Short mmCIF file of C-alpha atoms in Angstrom, two decimals:
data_model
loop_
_atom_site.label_atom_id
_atom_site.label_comp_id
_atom_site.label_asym_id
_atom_site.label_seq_id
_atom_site.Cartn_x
_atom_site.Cartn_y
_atom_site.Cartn_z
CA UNK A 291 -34.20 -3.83 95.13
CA UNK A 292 -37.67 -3.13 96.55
CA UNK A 293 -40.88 -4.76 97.39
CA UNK A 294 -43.68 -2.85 96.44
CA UNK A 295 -46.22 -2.00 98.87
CA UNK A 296 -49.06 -4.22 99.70
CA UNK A 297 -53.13 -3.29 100.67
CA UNK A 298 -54.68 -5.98 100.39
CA UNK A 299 -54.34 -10.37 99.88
CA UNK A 300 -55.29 -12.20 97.20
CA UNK A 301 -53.33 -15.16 99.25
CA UNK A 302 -56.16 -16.71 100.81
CA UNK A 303 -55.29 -20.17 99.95
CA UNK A 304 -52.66 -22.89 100.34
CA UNK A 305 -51.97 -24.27 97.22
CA UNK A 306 -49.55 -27.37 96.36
CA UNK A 307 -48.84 -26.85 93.01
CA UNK A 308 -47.27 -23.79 91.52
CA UNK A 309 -46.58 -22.58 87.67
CA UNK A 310 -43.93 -20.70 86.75
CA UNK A 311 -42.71 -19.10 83.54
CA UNK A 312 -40.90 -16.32 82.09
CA UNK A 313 -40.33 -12.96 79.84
CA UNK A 314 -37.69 -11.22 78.70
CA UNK A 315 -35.19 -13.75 79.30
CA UNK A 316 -31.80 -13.44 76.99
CA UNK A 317 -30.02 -15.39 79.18
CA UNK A 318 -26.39 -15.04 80.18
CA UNK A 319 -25.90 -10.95 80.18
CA UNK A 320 -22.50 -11.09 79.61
CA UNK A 321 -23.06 -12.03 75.97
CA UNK A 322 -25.10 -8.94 75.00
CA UNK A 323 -23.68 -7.17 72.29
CA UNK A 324 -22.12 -3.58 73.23
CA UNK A 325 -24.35 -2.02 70.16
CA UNK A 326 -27.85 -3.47 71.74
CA UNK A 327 -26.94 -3.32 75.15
CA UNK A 328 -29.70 -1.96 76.72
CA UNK A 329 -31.81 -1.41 74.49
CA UNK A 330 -33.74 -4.15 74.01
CA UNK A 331 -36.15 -6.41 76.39
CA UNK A 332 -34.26 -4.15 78.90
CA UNK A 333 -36.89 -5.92 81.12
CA UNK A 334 -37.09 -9.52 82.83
CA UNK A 335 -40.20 -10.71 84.27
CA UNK A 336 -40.55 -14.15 86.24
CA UNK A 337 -43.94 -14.99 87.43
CA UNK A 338 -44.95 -18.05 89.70
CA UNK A 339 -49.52 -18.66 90.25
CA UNK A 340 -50.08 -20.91 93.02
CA UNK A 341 -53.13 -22.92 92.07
CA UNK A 342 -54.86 -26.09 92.57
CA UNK A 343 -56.16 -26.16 88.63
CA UNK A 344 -59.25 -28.61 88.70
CA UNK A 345 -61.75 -29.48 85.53
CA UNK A 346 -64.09 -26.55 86.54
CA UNK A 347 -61.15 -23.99 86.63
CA UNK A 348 -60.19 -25.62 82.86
CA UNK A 349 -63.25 -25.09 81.58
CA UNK A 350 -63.98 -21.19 82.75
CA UNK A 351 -60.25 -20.71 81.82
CA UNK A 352 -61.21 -22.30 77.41
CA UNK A 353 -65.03 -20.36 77.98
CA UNK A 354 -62.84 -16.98 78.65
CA UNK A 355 -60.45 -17.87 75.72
CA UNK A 356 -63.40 -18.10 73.46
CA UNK A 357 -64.95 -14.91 74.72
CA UNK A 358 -62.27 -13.19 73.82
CA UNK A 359 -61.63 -14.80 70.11
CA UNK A 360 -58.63 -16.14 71.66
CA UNK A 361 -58.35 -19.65 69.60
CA UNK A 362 -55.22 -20.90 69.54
CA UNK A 363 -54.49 -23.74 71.84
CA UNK A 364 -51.86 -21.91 73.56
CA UNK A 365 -52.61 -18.34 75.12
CA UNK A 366 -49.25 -16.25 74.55
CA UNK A 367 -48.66 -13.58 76.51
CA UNK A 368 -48.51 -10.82 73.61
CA UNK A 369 -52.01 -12.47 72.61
CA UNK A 370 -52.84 -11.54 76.26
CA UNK A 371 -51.31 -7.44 76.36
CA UNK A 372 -53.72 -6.87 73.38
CA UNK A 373 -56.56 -8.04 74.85
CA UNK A 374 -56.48 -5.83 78.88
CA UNK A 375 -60.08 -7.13 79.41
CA UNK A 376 -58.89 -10.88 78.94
CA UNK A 377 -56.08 -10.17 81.44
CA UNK A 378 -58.57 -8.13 84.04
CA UNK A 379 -60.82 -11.33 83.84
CA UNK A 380 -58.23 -13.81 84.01
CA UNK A 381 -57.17 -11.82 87.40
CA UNK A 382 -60.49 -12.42 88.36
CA UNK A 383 -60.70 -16.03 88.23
CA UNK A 384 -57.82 -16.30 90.26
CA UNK A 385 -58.91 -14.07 92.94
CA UNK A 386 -62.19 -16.19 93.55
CA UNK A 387 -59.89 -19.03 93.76
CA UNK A 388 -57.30 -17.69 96.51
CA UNK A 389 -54.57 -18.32 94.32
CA UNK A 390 -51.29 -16.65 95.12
CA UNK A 391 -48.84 -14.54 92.61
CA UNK A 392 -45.46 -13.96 92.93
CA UNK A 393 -43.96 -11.81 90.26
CA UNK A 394 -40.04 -10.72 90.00
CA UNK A 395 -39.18 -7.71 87.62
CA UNK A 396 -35.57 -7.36 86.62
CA UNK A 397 -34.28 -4.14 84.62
CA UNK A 398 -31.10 -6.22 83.11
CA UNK A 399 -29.23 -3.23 83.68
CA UNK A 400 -29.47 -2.68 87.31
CA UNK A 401 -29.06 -6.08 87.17
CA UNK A 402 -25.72 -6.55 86.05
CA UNK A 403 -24.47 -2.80 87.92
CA UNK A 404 -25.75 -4.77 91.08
CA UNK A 405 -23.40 -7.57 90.28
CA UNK A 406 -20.36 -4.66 90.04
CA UNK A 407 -21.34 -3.93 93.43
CA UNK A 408 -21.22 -7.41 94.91
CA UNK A 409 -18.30 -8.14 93.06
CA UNK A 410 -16.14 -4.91 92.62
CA UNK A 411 -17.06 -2.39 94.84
CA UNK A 412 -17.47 -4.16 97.86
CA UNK A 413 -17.43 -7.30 98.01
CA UNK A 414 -18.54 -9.90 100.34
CA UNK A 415 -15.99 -9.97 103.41
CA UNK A 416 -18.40 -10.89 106.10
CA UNK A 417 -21.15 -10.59 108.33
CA UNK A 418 -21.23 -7.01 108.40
CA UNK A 419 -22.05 -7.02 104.81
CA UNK A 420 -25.39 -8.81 104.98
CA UNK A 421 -26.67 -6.26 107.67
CA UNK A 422 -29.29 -3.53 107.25
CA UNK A 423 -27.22 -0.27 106.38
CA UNK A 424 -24.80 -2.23 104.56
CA UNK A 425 -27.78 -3.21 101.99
CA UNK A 426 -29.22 0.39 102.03
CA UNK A 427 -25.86 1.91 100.89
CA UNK A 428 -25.07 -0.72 98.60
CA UNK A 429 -28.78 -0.19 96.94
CA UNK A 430 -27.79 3.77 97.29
CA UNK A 431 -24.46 3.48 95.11
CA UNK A 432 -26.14 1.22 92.85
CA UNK A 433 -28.53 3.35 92.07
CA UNK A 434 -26.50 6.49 91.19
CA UNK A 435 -24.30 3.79 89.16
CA UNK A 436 -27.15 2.50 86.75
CA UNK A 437 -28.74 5.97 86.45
CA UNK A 438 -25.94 8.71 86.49
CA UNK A 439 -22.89 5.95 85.09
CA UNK A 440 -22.17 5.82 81.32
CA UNK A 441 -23.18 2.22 79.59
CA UNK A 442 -19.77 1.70 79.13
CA UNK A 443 -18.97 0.64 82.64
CA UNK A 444 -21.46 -2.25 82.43
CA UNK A 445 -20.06 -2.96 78.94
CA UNK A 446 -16.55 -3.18 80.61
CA UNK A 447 -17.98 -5.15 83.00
CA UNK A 448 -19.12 -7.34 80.96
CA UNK A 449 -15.93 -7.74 78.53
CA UNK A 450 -13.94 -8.81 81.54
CA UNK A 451 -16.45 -11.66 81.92
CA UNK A 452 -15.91 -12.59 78.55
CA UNK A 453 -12.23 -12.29 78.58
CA UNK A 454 -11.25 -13.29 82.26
CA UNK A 455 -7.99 -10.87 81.54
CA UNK A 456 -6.12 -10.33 84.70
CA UNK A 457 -5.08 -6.87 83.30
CA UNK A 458 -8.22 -6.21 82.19
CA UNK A 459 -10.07 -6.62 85.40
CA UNK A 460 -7.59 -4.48 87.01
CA UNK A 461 -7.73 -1.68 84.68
CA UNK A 462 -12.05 -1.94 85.64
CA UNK A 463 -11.36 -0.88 89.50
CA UNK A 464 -9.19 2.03 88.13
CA UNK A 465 -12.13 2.73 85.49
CA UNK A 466 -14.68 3.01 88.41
CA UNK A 467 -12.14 5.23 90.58
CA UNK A 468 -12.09 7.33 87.64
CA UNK A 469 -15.56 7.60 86.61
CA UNK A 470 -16.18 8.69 90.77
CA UNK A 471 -13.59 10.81 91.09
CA UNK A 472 -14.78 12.87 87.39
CA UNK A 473 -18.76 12.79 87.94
CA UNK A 474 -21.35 14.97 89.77
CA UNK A 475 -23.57 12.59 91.22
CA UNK A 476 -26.82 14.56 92.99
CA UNK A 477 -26.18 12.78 96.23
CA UNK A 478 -22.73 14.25 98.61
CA UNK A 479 -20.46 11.81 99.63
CA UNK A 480 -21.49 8.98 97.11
CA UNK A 481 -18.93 9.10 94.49
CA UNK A 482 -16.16 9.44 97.36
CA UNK A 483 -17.78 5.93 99.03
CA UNK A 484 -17.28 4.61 95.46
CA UNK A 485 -13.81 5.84 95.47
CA UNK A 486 -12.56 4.78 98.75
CA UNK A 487 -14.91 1.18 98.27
CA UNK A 488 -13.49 0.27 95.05
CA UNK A 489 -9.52 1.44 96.29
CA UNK A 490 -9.72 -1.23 98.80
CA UNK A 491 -11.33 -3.76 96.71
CA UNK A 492 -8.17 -3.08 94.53
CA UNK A 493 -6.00 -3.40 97.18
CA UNK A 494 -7.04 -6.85 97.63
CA UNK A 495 -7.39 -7.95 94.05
CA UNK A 496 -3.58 -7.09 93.83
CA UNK A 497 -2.92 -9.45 96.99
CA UNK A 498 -3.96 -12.45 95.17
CA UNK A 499 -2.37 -14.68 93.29
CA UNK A 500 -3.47 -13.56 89.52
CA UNK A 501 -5.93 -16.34 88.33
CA UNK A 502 -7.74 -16.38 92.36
CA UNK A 503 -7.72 -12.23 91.63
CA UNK A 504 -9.82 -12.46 88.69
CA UNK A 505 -12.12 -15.57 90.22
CA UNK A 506 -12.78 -13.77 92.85
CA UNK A 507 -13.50 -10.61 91.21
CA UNK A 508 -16.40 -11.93 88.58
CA UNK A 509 -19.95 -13.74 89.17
CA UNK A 510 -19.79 -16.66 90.24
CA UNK A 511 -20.59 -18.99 86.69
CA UNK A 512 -22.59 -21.97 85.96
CA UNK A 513 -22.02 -24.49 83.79
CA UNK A 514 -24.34 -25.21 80.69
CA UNK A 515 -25.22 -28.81 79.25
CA UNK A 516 -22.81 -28.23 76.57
CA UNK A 517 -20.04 -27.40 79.48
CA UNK A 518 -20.20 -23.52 78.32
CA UNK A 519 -19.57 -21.28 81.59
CA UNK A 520 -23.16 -18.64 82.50
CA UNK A 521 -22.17 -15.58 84.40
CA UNK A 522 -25.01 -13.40 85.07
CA UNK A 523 -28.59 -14.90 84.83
CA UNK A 524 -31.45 -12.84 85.81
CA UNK A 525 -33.56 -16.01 85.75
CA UNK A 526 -32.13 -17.78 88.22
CA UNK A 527 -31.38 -15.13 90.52
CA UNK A 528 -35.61 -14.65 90.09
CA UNK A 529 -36.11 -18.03 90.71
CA UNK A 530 -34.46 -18.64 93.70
CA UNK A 531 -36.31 -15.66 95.05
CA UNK A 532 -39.34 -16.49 93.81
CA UNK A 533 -38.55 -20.09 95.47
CA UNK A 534 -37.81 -18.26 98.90
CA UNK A 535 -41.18 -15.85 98.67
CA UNK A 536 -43.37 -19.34 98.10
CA UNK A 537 -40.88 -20.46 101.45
CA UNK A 538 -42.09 -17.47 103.14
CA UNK A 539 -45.71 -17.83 101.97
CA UNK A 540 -45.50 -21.52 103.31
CA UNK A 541 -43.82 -20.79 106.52
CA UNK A 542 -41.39 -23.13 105.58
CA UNK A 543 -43.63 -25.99 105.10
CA UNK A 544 -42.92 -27.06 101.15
CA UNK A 545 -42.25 -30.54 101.55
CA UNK A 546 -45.40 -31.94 98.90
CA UNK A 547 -45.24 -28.70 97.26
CA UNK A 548 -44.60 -29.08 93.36
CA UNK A 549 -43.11 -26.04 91.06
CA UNK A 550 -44.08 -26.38 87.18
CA UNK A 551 -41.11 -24.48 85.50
CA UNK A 552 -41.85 -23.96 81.89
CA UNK A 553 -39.84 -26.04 80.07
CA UNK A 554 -35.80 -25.12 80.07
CA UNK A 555 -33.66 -27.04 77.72
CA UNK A 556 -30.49 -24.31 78.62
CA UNK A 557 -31.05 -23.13 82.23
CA UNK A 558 -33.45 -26.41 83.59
CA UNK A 559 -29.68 -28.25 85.08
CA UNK A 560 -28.48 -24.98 86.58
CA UNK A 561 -32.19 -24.02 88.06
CA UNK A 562 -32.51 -27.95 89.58
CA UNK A 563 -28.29 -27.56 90.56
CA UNK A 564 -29.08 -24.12 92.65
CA UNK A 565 -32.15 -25.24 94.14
CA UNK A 566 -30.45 -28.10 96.13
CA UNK A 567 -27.75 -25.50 96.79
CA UNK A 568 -30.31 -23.36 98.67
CA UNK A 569 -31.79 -25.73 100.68
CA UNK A 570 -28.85 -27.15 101.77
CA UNK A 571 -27.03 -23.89 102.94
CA UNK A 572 -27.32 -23.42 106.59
CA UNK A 573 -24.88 -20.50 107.25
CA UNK A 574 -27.03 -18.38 109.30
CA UNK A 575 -24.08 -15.28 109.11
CA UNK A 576 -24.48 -14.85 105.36
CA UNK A 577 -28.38 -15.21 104.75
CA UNK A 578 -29.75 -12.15 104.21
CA UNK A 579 -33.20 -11.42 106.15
CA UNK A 580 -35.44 -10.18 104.24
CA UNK A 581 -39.16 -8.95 105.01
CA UNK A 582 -40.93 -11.06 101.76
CA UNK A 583 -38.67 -13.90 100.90
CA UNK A 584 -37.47 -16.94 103.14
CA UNK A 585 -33.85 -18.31 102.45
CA UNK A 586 -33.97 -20.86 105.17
CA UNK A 587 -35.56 -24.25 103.88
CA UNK A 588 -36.59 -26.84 106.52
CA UNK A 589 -37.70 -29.06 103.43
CA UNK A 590 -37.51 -29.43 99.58
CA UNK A 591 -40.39 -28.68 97.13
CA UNK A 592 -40.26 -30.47 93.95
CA UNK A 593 -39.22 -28.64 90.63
CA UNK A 594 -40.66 -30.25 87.09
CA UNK A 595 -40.73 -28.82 83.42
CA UNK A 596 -43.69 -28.97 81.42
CA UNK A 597 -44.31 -27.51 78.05
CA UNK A 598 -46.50 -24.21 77.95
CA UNK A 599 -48.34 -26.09 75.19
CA UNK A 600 -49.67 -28.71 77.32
CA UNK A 601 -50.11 -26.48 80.39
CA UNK A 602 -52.93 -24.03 81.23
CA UNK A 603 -50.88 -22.73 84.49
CA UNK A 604 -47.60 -22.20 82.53
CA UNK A 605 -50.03 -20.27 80.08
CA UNK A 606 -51.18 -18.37 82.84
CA UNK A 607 -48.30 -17.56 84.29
CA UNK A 608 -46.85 -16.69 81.00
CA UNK A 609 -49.31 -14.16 80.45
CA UNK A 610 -48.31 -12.57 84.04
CA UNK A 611 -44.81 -12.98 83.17
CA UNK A 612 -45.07 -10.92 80.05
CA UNK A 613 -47.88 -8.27 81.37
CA UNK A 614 -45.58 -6.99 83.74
CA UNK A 615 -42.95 -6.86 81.00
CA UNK A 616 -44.18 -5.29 78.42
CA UNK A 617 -46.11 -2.73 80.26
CA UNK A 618 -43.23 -1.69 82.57
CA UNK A 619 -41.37 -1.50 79.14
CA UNK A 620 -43.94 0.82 77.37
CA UNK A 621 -44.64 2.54 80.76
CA UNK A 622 -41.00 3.57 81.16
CA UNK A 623 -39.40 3.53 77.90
CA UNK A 624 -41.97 3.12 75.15
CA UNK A 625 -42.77 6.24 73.17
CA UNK A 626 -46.79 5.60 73.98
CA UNK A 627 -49.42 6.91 75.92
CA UNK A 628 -50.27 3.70 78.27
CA UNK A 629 -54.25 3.16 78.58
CA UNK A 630 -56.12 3.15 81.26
CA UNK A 631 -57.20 -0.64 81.33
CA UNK A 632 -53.37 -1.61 81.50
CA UNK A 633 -52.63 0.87 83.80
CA UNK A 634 -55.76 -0.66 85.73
CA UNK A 635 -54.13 -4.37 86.24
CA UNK A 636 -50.82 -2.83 86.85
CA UNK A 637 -52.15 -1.35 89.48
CA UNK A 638 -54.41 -4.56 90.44
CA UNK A 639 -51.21 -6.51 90.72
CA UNK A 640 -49.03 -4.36 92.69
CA UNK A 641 -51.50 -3.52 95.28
CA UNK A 642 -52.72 -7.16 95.89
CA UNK A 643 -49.20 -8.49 97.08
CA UNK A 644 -49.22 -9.14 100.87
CA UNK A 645 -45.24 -8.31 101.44
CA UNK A 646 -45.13 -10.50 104.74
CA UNK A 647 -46.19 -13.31 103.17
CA UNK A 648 -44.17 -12.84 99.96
CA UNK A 649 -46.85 -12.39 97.05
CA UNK A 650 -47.23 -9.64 94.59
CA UNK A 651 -45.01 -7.94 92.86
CA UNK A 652 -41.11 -7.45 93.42
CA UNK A 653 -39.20 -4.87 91.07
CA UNK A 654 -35.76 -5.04 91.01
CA UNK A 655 -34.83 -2.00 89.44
CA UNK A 656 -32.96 1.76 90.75
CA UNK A 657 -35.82 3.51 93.22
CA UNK A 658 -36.52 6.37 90.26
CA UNK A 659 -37.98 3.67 87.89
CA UNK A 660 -40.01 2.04 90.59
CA UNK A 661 -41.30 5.62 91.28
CA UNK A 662 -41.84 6.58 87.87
CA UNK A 663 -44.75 3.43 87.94
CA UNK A 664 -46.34 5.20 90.19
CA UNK A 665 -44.85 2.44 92.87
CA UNK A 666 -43.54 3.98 96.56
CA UNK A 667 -40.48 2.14 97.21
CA UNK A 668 -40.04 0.28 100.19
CA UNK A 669 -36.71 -1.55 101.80
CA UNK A 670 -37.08 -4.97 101.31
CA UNK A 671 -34.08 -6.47 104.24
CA UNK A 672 -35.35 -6.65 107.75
#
């Protein structure tokens, strides 16, 4: 997981209200099919704009639509990827106006090999865990997992969520043991941590009484309206981060500070539920201290839905949210050459974060993607 490196601040201002919305999102990755998994939207893209919007700002935003034959009410963000020159001038308006960006990038498949490593491999035991070299060999075995493992280790993974099978989960440890003991991974000594990591994790799994075994070995869930159990959510995880980055950006002072979630008839219970989790925790030990993101809260910001439609900062964000997507998509794994306008506000976006103050743009993703954008990879824990 690494923050891409900053030049220069498009965070001149403080602004009180901030719009958030999304691309990509599938939601609970344990219920992707085994024959799609993936392979499609393998990216997720959460993007927060901090700004102020006034009548003037409304008014250059509709003169820009029509300048650009853009006339539905509603900018969408594939509208948006066809049009780079709308998108480079929309980045304008928001420079001249201080506003702030914070942008989380999710490959769903790191995603989900990162929760085998918090859950599996080694789990959380205590302090130790949450320390520097811990997270850089963590992020080290994760990466040879999602690059050099077969799919079918996430797609065990992810039956055992589905199935909460004692036997099941068990049989996973020996699956990783034997996948590390069988491969040639580039870097020496990595498949034996995996090995000797995962051993001991079994170990303890077989201590426990069977049903706290196989609680203790899967995500953590949330519940749904409808009372169906979430395991892995890319969009909260984003949130929350993106929550802690505005913290940072802030210095802690959010109290009067409004977030404008685009409307979440699913995930809107389980985003306002998490939220009040991570202001109240206080355990010092376990949060981990990282160089663009703030998990300590000294106050609350408030978090309200609106609908994109009636919204030009959901719109905008939205057409963030799925820039970044689609172009890290077609950058990556798209079959196209990518044009040099797009490649222009990719660039734009990732060099105008200020990492110490939390804004720009954070890829979560193994260090060989973030390198194949062009992006040098930088540790993001303090």
């Amino acid at each position: 997981m690494d923050q891409t490196a900053a030049q220069s601040d498009w965070s001149t201002s403080r602004p009180a209200t901030y719009y958030i919305d999304e691309s990509g999102n599938t939601g609970d990755l344990t219920t992707a099919k085994i024959e799609t998994y993936g392979k499609e939207q393998r990216m997720f893209t959460l993007a927060a704009v901090g700004c102020d919007l006034n009548q003037p700002f409304k008014d250059r935003f509709e003169a820009l639509k029509a300048a650009h034959r853009i006339q539905s009410a509603e900018v969408k963000s594939k509208q948006a990827y066809e049009r780079p020159q709308f998108v480079s001038a929309l980045l304008d308006m928001l420079d001249e106006r201080g506003c702030p960006i914070f942008i989380e990038a999710v490959d769903k498949h790191y995603f989900v090999i990162a929760n085998i490593m918090d859950r599996i491999v080694v789990p959380y035991v205590g302090v130790c865990d949450v320390q520097p070299r811990t997270l850089w060999m963590k992020g080290v075995m994760a990466d040879h997992m999602a690059i050099h493992g077969p799919p079918e280790l996430a797609q065990a993974f992810i039956a055992c969520c589905q199935s909460r099978d004692y036997v099941e989960v068990r049989d996973f440890y020996k699956q990783i043991i034997r996948w590390a003991q069988t491969c040639r991974l580039p870097t020496e000594g990595v498949a034996d941590a995996f090995v000797r990591f995962t051993r001991d994790s079994l170990k303890d799994f077989r201590k426990l009484p069977k049903a706290r075994a196989v609680e203790r070995a899967l995500p953590i869930p949330d519940t749904s309206p409808k009372g169906k159990l979430l395991w892995v959510l890319p969009n909260l995880t984003s949130f929350t981060h993106i929550y802690a980055r505005i913290n940072r950006f802030l210095e802690k002072q959010v109290s009067g500070v409004t977030l404008f979630h685009d409307e979440q008839l699913q995930f809107g219970d389980i985003l306002l539920q998490n939220k009040i989790v991570m202001e109240a925790f206080t355990n010092e030990d376990v949060i981990t201290a990282l160089k663009t993101a703030d998990f300590e809260f000294c106050a609350s910001a408030q978090l309200e839905f609106l609908s994109s439609h009636d919204s030009i900062g959901i719109q905008i964000a939205d057409v963030l949210a799925g820039f970044v997507a689609r172009y890290i998509q077609d950058a990556v794994w798209g079959e196209i050459a990518m044009d040099a306008s797009r490649m222009s506000i990719f660039s734009r976006l990732v060099t105008a974060g200020v990492r110490e103050r939390g804004t720009g743009v954070n890829i979560v993703a193994p260090e060989s993607l973030v390198r194949l954008l062009g992006i040098t990879p930088r540790a993001n824990y303090s």
